[in-house]
Short mmCIF file of C-alpha atoms in Angstrom, two decimals:
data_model
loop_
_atom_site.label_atom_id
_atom_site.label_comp_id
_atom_site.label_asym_id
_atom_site.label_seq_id
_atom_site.Cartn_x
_atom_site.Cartn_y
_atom_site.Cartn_z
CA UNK I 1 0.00 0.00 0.00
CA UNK I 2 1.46 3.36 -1.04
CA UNK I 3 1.61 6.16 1.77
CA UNK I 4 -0.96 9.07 1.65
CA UNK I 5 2.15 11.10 0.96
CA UNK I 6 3.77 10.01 -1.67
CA UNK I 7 0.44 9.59 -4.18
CA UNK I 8 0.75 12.68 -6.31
CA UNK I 9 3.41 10.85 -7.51
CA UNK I 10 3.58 9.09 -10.53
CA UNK I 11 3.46 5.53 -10.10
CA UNK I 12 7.24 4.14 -11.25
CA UNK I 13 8.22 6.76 -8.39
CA UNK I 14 6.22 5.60 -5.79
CA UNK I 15 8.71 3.85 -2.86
CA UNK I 16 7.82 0.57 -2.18
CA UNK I 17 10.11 -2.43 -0.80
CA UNK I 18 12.58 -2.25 -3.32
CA UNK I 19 12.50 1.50 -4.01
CA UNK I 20 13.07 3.33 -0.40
CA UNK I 21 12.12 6.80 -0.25
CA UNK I 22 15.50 7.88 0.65
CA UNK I 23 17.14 6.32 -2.69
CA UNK I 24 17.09 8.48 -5.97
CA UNK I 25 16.65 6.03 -8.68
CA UNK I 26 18.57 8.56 -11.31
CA UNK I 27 21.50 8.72 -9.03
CA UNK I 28 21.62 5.08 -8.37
CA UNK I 29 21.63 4.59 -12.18
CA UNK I 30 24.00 7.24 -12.78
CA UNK I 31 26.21 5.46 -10.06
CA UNK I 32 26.25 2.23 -11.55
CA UNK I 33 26.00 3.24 -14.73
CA UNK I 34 29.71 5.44 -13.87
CA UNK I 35 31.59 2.66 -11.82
CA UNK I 36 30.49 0.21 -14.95
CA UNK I 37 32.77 2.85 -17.13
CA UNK I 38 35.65 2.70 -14.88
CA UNK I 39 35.65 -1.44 -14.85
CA UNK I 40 35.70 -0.91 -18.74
CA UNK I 41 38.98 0.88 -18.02
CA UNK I 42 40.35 -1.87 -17.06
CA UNK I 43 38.57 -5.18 -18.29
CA UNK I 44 38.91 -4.26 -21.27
CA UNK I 45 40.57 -1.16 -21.72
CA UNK I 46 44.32 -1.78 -19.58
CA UNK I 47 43.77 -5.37 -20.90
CA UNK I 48 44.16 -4.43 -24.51
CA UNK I 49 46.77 -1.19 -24.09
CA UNK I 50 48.63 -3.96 -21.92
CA UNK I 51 48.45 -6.42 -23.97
CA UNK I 52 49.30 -4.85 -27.07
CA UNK I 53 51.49 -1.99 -26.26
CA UNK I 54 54.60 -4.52 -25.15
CA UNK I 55 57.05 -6.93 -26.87
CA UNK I 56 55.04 -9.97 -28.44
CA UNK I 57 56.15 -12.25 -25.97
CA UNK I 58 54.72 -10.52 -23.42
CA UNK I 59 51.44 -10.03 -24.74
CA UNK I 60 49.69 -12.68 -22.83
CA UNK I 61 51.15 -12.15 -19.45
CA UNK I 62 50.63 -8.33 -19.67
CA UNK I 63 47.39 -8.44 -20.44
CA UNK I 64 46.84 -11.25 -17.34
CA UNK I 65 48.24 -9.40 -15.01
CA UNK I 66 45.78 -6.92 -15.18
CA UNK I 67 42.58 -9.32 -15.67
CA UNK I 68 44.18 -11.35 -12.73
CA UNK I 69 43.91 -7.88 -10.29
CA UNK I 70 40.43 -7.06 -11.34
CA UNK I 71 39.40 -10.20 -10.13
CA UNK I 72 41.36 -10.69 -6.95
CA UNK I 73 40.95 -7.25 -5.94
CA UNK I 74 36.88 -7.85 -5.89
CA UNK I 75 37.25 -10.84 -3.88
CA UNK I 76 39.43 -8.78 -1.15
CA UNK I 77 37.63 -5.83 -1.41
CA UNK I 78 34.44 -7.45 -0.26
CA UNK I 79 35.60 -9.78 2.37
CA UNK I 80 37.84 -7.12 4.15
CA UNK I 81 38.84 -4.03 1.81
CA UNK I 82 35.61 -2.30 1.65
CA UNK I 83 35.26 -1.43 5.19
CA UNK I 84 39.04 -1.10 5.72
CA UNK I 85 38.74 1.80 3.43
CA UNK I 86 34.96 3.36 4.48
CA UNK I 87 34.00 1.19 7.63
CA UNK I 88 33.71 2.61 11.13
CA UNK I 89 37.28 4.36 12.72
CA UNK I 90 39.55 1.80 13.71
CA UNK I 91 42.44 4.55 13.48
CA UNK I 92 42.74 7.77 11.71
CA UNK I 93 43.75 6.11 8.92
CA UNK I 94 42.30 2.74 8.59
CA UNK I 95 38.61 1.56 9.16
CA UNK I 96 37.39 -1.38 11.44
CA UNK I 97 37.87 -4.63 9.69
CA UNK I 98 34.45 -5.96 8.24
CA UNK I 99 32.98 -7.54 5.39
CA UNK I 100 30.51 -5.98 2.99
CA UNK I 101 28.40 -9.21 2.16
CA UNK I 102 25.13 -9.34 4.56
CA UNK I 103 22.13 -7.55 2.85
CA UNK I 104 21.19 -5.88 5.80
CA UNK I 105 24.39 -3.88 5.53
CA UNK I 106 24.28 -3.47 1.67
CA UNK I 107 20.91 -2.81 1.57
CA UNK I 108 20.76 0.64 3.49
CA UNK I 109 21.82 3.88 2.51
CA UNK I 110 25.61 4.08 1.72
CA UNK I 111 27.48 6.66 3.91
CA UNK I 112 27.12 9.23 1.18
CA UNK I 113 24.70 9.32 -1.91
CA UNK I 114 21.21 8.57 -2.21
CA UNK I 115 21.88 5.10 -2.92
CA UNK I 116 22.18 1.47 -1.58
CA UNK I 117 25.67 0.94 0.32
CA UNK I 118 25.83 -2.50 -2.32
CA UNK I 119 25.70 0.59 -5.24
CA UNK I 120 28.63 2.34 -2.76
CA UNK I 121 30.94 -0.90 -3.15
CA UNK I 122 30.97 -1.68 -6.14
CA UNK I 123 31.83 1.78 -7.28
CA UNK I 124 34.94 2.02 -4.78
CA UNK I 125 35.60 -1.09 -6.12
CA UNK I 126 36.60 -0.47 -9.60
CA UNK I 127 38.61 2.28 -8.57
CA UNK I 128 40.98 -0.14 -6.22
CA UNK I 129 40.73 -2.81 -8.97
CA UNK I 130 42.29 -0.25 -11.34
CA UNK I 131 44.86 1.48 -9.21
CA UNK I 132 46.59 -2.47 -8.57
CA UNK I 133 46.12 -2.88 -12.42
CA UNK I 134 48.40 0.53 -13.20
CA UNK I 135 51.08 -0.79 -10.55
CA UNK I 136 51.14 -3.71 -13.16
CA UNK I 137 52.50 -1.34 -15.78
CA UNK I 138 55.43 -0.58 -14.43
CA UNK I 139 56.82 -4.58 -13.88
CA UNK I 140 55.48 -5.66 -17.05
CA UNK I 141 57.80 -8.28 -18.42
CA UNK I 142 59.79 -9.82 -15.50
CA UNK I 143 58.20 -10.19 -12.84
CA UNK I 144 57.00 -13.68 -11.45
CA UNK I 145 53.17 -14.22 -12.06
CA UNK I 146 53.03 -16.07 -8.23
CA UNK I 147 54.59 -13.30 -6.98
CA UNK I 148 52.03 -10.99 -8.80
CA UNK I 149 49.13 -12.93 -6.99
CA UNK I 150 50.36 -12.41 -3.90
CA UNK I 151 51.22 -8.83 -4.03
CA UNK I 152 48.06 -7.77 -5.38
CA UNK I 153 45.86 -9.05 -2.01
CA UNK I 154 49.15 -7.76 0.24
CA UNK I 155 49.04 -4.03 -1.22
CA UNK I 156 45.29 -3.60 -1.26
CA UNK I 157 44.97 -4.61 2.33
CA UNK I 158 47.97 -2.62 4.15
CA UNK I 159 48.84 0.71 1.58
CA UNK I 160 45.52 1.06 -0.82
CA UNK I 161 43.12 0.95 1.98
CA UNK I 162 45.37 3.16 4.44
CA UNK I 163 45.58 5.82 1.65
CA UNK I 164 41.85 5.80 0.74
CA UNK I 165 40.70 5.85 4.24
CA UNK I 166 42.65 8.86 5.18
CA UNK I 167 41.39 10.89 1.97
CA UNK I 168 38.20 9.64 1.29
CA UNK I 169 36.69 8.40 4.37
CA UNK I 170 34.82 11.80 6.08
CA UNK I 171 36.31 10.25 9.72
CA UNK I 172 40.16 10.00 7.61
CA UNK I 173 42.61 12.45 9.31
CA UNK I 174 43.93 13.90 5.51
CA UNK I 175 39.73 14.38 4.93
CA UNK I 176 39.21 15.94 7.86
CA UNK I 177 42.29 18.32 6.86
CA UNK I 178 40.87 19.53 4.25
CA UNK I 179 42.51 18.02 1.52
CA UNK I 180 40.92 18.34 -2.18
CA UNK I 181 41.31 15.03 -3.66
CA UNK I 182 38.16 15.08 -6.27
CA UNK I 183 38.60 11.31 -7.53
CA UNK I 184 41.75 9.94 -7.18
CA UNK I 185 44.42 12.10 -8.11
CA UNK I 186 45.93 10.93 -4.89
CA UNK I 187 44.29 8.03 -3.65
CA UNK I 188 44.89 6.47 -7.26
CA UNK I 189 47.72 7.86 -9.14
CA UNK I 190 49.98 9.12 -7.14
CA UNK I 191 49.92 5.78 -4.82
CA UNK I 192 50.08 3.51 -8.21
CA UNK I 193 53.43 5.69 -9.78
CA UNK I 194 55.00 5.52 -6.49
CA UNK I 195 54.30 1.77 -5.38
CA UNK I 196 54.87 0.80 -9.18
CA UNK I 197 58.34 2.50 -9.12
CA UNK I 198 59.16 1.01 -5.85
CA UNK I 199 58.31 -2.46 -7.00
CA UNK I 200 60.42 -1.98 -10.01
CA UNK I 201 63.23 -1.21 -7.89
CA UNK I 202 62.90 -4.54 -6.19
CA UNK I 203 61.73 -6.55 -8.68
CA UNK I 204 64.97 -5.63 -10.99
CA UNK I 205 65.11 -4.87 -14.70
CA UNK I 206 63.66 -6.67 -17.86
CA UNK I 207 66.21 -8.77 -20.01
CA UNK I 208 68.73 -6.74 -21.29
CA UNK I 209 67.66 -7.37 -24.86
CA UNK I 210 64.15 -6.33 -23.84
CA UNK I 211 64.79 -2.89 -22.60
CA UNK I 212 67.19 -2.71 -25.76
CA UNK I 213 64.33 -3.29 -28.07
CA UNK I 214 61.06 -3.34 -27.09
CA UNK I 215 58.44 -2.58 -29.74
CA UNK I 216 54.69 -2.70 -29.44
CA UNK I 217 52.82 -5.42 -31.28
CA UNK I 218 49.86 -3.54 -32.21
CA UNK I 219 49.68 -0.12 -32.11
CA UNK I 220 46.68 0.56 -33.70
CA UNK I 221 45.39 -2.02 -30.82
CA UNK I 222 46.91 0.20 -28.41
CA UNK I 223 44.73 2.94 -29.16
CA UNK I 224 41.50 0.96 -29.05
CA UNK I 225 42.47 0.25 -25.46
CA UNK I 226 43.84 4.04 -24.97
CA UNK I 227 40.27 5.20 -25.99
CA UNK I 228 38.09 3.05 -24.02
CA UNK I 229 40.66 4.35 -21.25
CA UNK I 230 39.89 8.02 -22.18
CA UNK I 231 36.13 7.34 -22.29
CA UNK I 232 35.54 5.32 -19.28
CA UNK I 233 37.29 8.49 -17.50
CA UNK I 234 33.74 9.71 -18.00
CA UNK I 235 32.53 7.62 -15.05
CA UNK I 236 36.02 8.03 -13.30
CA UNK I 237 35.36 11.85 -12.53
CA UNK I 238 31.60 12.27 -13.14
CA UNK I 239 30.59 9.38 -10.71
CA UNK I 240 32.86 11.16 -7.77
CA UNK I 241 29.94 13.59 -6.36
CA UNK I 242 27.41 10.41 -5.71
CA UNK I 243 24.91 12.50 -7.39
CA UNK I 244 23.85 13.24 -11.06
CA UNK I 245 24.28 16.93 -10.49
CA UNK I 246 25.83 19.78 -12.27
CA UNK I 247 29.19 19.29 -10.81
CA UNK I 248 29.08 15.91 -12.12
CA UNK I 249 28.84 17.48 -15.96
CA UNK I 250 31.22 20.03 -15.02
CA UNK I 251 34.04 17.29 -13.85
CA UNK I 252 33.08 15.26 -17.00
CA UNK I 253 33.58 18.32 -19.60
CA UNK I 254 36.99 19.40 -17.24
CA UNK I 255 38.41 15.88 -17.86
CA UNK I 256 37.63 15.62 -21.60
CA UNK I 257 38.98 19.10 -22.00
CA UNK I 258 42.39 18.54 -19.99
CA UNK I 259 42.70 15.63 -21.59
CA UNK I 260 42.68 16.97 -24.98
CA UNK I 261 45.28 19.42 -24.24
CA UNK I 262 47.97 17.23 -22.78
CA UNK I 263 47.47 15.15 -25.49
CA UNK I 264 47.87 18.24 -28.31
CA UNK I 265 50.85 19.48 -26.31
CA UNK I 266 52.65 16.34 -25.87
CA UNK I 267 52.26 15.87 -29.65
CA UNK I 268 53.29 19.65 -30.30
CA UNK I 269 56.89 19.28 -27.95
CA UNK I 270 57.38 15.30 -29.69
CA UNK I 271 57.25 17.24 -33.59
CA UNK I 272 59.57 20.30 -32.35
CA UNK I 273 62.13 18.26 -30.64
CA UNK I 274 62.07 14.37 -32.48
CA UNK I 275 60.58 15.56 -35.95
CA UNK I 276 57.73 12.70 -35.32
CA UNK I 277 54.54 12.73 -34.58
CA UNK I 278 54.20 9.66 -32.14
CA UNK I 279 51.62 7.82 -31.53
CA UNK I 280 52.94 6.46 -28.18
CA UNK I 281 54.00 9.75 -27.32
CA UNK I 282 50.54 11.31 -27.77
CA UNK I 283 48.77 8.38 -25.88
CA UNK I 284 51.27 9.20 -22.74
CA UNK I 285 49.94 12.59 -23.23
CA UNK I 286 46.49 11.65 -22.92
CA UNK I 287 47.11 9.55 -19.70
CA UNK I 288 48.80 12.57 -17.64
CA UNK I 289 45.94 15.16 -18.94
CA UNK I 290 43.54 12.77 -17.58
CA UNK I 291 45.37 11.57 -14.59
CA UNK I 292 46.18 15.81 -13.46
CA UNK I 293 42.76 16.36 -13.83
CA UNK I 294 41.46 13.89 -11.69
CA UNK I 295 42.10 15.58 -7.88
CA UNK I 296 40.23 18.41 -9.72
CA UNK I 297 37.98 17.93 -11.80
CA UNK I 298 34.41 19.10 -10.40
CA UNK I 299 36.38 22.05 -8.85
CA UNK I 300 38.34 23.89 -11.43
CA UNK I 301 36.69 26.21 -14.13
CA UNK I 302 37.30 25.69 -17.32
CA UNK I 303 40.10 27.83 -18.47
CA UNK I 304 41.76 26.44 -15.85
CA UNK I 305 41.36 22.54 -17.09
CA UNK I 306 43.17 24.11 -20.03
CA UNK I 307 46.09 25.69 -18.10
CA UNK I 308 46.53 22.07 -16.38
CA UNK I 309 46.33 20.43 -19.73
CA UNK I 310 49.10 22.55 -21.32
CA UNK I 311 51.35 21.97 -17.88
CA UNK I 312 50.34 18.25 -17.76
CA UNK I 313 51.78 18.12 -21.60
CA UNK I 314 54.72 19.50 -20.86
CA UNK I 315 56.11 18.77 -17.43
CA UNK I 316 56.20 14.73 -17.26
CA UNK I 317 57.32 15.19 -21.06
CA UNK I 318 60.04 16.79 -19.10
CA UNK I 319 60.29 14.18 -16.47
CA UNK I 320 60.44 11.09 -18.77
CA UNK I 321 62.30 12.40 -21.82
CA UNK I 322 65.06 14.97 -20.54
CA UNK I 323 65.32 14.31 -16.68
CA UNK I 324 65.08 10.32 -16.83
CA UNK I 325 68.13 10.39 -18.83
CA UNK I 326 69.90 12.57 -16.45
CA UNK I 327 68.88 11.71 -12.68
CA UNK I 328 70.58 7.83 -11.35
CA UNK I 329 67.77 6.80 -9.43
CA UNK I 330 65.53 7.26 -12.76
CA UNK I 331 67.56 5.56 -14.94
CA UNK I 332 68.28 2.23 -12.76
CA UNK I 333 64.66 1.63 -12.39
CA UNK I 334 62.87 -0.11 -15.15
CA UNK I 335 59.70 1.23 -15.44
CA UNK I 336 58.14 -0.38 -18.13
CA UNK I 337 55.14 1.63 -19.22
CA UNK I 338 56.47 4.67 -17.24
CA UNK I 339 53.97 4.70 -14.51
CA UNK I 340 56.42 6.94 -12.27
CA UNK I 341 56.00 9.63 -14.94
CA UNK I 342 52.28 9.38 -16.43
CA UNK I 343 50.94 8.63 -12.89
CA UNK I 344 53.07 9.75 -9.66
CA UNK I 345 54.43 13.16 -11.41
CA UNK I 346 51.10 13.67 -13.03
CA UNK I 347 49.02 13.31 -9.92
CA UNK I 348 51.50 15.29 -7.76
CA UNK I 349 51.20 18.34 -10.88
CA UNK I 350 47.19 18.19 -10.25
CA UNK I 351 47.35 17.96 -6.38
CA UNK I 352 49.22 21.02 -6.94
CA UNK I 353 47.14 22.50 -9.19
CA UNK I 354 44.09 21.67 -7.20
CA UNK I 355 45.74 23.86 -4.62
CA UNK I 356 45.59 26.63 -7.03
CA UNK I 357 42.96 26.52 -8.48
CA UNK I 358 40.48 25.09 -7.08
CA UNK I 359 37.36 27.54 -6.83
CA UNK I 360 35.49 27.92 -3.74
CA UNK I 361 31.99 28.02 -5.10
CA UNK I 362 32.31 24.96 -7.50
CA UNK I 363 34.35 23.08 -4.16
CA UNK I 364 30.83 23.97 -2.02
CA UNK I 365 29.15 22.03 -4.36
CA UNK I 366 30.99 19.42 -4.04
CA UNK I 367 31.75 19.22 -0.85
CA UNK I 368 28.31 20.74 0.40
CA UNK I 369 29.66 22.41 3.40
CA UNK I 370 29.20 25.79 4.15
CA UNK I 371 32.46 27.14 5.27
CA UNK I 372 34.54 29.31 3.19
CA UNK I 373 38.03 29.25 4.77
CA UNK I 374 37.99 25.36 3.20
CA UNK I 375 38.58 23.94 0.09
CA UNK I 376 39.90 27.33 -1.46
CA UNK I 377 42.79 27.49 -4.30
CA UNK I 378 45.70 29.90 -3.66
CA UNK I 379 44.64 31.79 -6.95
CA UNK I 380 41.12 32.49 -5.28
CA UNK I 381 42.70 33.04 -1.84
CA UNK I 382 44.59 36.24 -3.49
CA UNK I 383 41.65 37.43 -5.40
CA UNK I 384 38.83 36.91 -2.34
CA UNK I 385 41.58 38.43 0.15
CA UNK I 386 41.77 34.98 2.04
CA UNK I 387 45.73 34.58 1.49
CA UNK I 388 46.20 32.65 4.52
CA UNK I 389 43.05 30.49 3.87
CA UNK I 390 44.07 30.02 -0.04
CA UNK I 391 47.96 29.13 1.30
CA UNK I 392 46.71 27.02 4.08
CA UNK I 393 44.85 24.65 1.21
CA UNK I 394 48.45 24.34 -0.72
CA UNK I 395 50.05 23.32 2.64
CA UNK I 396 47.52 20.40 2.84
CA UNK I 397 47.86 19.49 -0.72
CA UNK I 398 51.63 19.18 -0.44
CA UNK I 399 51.19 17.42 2.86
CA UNK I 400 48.85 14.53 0.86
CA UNK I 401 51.93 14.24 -1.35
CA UNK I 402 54.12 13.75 1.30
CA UNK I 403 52.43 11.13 2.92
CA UNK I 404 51.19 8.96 0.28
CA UNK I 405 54.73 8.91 -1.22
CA UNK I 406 56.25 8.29 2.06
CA UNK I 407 53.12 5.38 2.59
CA UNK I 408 53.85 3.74 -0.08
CA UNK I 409 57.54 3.78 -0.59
CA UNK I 410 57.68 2.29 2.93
CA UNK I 411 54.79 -0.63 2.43
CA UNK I 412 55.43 -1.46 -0.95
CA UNK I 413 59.15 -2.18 -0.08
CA UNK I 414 58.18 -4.34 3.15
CA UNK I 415 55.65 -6.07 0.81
CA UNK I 416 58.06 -7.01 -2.02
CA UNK I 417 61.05 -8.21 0.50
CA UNK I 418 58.09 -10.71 2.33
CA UNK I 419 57.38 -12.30 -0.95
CA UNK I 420 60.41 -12.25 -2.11
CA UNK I 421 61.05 -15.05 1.39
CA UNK I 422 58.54 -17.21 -0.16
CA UNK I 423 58.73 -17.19 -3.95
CA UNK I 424 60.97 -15.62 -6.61
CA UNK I 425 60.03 -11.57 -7.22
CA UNK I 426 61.98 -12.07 -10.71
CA UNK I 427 61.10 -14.69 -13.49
CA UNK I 428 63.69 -17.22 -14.13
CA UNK I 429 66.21 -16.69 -16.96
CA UNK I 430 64.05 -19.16 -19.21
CA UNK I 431 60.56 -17.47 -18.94
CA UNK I 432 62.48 -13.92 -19.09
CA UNK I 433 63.77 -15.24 -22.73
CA UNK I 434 60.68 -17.41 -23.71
CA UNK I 435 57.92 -15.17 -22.37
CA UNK I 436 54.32 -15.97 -22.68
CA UNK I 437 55.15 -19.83 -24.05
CA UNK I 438 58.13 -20.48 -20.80
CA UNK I 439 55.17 -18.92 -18.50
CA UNK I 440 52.09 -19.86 -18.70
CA UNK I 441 52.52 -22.26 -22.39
CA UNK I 442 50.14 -19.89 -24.62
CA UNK I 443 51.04 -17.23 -27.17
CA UNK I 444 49.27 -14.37 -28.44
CA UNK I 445 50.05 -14.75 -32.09
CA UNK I 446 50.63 -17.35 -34.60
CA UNK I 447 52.86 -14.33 -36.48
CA UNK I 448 56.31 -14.67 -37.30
CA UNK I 449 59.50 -12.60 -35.36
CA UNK I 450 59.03 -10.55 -32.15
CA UNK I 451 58.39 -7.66 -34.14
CA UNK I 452 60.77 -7.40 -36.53
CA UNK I 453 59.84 -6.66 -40.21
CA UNK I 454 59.04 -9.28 -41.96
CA UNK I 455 61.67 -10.80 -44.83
CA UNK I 456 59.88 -12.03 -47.69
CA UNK I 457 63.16 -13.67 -48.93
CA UNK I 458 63.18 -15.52 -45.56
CA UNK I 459 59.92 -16.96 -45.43
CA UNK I 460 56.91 -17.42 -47.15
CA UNK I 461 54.12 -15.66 -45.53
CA UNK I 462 51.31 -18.47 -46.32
CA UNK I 463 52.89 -21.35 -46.16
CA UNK I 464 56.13 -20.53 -43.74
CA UNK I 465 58.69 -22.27 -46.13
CA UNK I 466 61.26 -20.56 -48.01
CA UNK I 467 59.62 -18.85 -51.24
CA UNK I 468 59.99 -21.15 -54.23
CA UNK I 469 61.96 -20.01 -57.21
CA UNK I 470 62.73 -20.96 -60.34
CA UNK I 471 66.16 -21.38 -61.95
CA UNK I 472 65.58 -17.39 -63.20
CA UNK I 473 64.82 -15.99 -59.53
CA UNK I 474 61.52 -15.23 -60.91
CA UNK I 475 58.58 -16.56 -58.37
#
């Protein structure tokens, strides 16, 4: 029977059992609808740029990596992750261990939202699922595929958690500070380039012929999965407020618009200085527009997306292609798909950035707090005459920085050394030569060379025999 109160309304918006009144059925759509977009990221979108983007024999175990994560991750994340990361205060930084499986829990309204806390889950989730699946990028092709399932359930539980907890969580001390991070900028990127760089470090270098020569085997497979990366960024920002509201568009345009100017300017500084327009090149320059707009997307106007598009273009261009040849510590890492770069510099440039320019009307409604000596960009700080407020913001910013660097530097190195007590970190000379076949017995292609042009002289390309010939050379 419908309450007396709720019969003006049309019927398909009456609450009933399965329709509360507290739950907005657009936002719960929107919400699923956005977290779907950001597990096509990853399954397939990091599958496919994965899989295609390294040396043929790596194909396979690239792309695994990742699909192994997604799943794993989900597994974790509701038996214990979830509520690590949202649940009650254990510590400032950590939530009471829980899991998120009984329907009475998932059932009621999720901490923020007008939507089921089941809805609330499995929109976190994709979001831990893909920051384990970027750490993958940077030990693609060497390290040891146990070792891999091990450290996936080890990092979510004691740095992933810790980091969201304290930024995300309203109870988390670096939330409670103040600090801006809109969807990840932090809690994603910045923990992934830092945690994959550390691994690297422990996990040791490809084969020395690999980092010699290590061409993609598809490139225009690449960009399929580099596009259904860009897109699904749709849900990645516009899903952050929990509501289908304007700041939701806003975020989406800012990331789409950021986006497309790294991307132009990393093209623009590849022509002037290497005479090429790369295709590789301009996909990195996607990723960092994407990834520096993320801590502020629903906060920043629009000229200012721009600004952090042209910086995001241009200063981990810098990073990777000037100061990685320069600085040791850079160069004896092997960072495969240059997560350190695309993902820790990147998201440190936008936590910046947020600090600047983050506007305090667009952070209200956002945040939906009142107070005005919060969530206000330096820029705005000068111009509203609230210096100290607009310098106090930056301070927490940096401070974010600091600590997830510093969180995950120290976790992710205690992680690697206990696995490395109980299996191998590092492939064994034979896989590290045979790839995909020595590892797990499949290959990607039935093609010929690891991607070396191919000789017709050599071989013939039907038949794989040498080409017959007669006594002329003719064929």
């Amino acid at each position: 029977m419908v309450d007396s109160k709720y019969a003006w309304l049309p019927s398909n918006l009456q609450p009933d059992d399965a329709n509360p009144d507290w739950m907005n059925k657009g936002d719960n759509a929107w919400q699923l609808t956005a977290a779907t977009l950001v597990g096509l990221q990853s399954v397939p979108g990091l599958v496919i740029l994965y899989g295609s983007i390294v040396k043929k024999k790596w194909a396979v175990n690239s792309a695994f990596m990742a699909l192994y994560a997604f799943a794993a991750v989900l597994v974790c994340w509701v038996g214990w992750g979830y509520h690590l990361s949202f649940g009650h205060t254990f510590l400032p930084f950590l939530g009471k261990i829980d899991d998120a499986l009984d329907q009475h829990d998932l059932l009621k309204q999720a901490f923020a939202g007008k939507f089921p806390t089941a809805t609330m889950v499995y929109f976190q989730f994709v979001f831990a699922a893909i920051t384990l699946i970027l750490i993958a990028g940077a030990l693609l092709g060497r390290m040891n595929f146990i070792a891999w399932m091990l450290f996936v359930p080890l990092w979510l539980t004691f740095s992933y958690t810790v980091g969201a907890y304290s930024i995300w969580c309203p109870t988390g001390w670096l939330s409670m500070k103040g600090l801006i991070d809109y969807s990840g900028g932090y809690v994603i990127h910045l923990s992934s380039g830092v945690a994959g760089f550390t691994a690297a470090f422990w996990v040791g270098p490809r084969a020395t012929k690999d980092r010699e020569r290590f061409p993609p085997n598809n490139i225009l497979l690449m960009l399929a999965g580099a596009g259904i990366l860009w897109m699904g960024w749709t849900g990645f920002n516009g899903g952050d407020p929990y509501v289908a509201s304007i700041d939701a568009s806003l975020a989406v345009l800012n990331t789409h618009i950021c986006a497309a100017t790294s991307l132009l300017t990393w093209l623009l500084l590849d022509i002037l200085f290497f005479e090429k327009p790369s295709v590789i090149g301009a996909t990195q320059g996607m990723i960092t527009g994407l990834v520096c707009i993320t801590p502020a997307a629903g906060v920043v106007q629009g000229w200012a997306a721009i600004i952090m598009g042209v910086m995001s273009g241009c200063i981990p261009w810098f990073t990777m292609m000037v100061l990685h040849k320069k600085i040791w510590l850079l160069k004896q890492v092997d960072d495969t798909m240059a997560v350190f770069h695309t993902h820790a510099v990147a998201g440190s440039l936008g936590g910046i950035l947020t600090g600047f320019f983050a506007n305090p009307k667009l952070s209200r409604l956002f945040y939906l707090v009142p107070n005005w000596e919060r969530y206000i960009g330096l820029a705005y700080g000068f111009h509203d005459g609230r210096v100290k407020a607009g310098f106090k913001q930056m301070g927490i910013q940096l401070l974010g920085i600091v600590f997830i660097v510093g969180l995950n530097v120290v976790v992710t190195s205690l992680i690697c050394l206990l696995i490395g007590l109980v299996v191998p970190l590092r492939m064994s000379e034979e896989e590290l030569i045979g790839g995909d076949d020595a590892v797990h017995g499949e290959e990607a292609y039935a093609l010929w060379g690891d991607g070396e042009k191919f000789e017709r002289s050599v071989l013939n390309s039907v038949y794989g025999v040498e080409d017959p010939k007669n006594k002329n050379g003719d064929v």
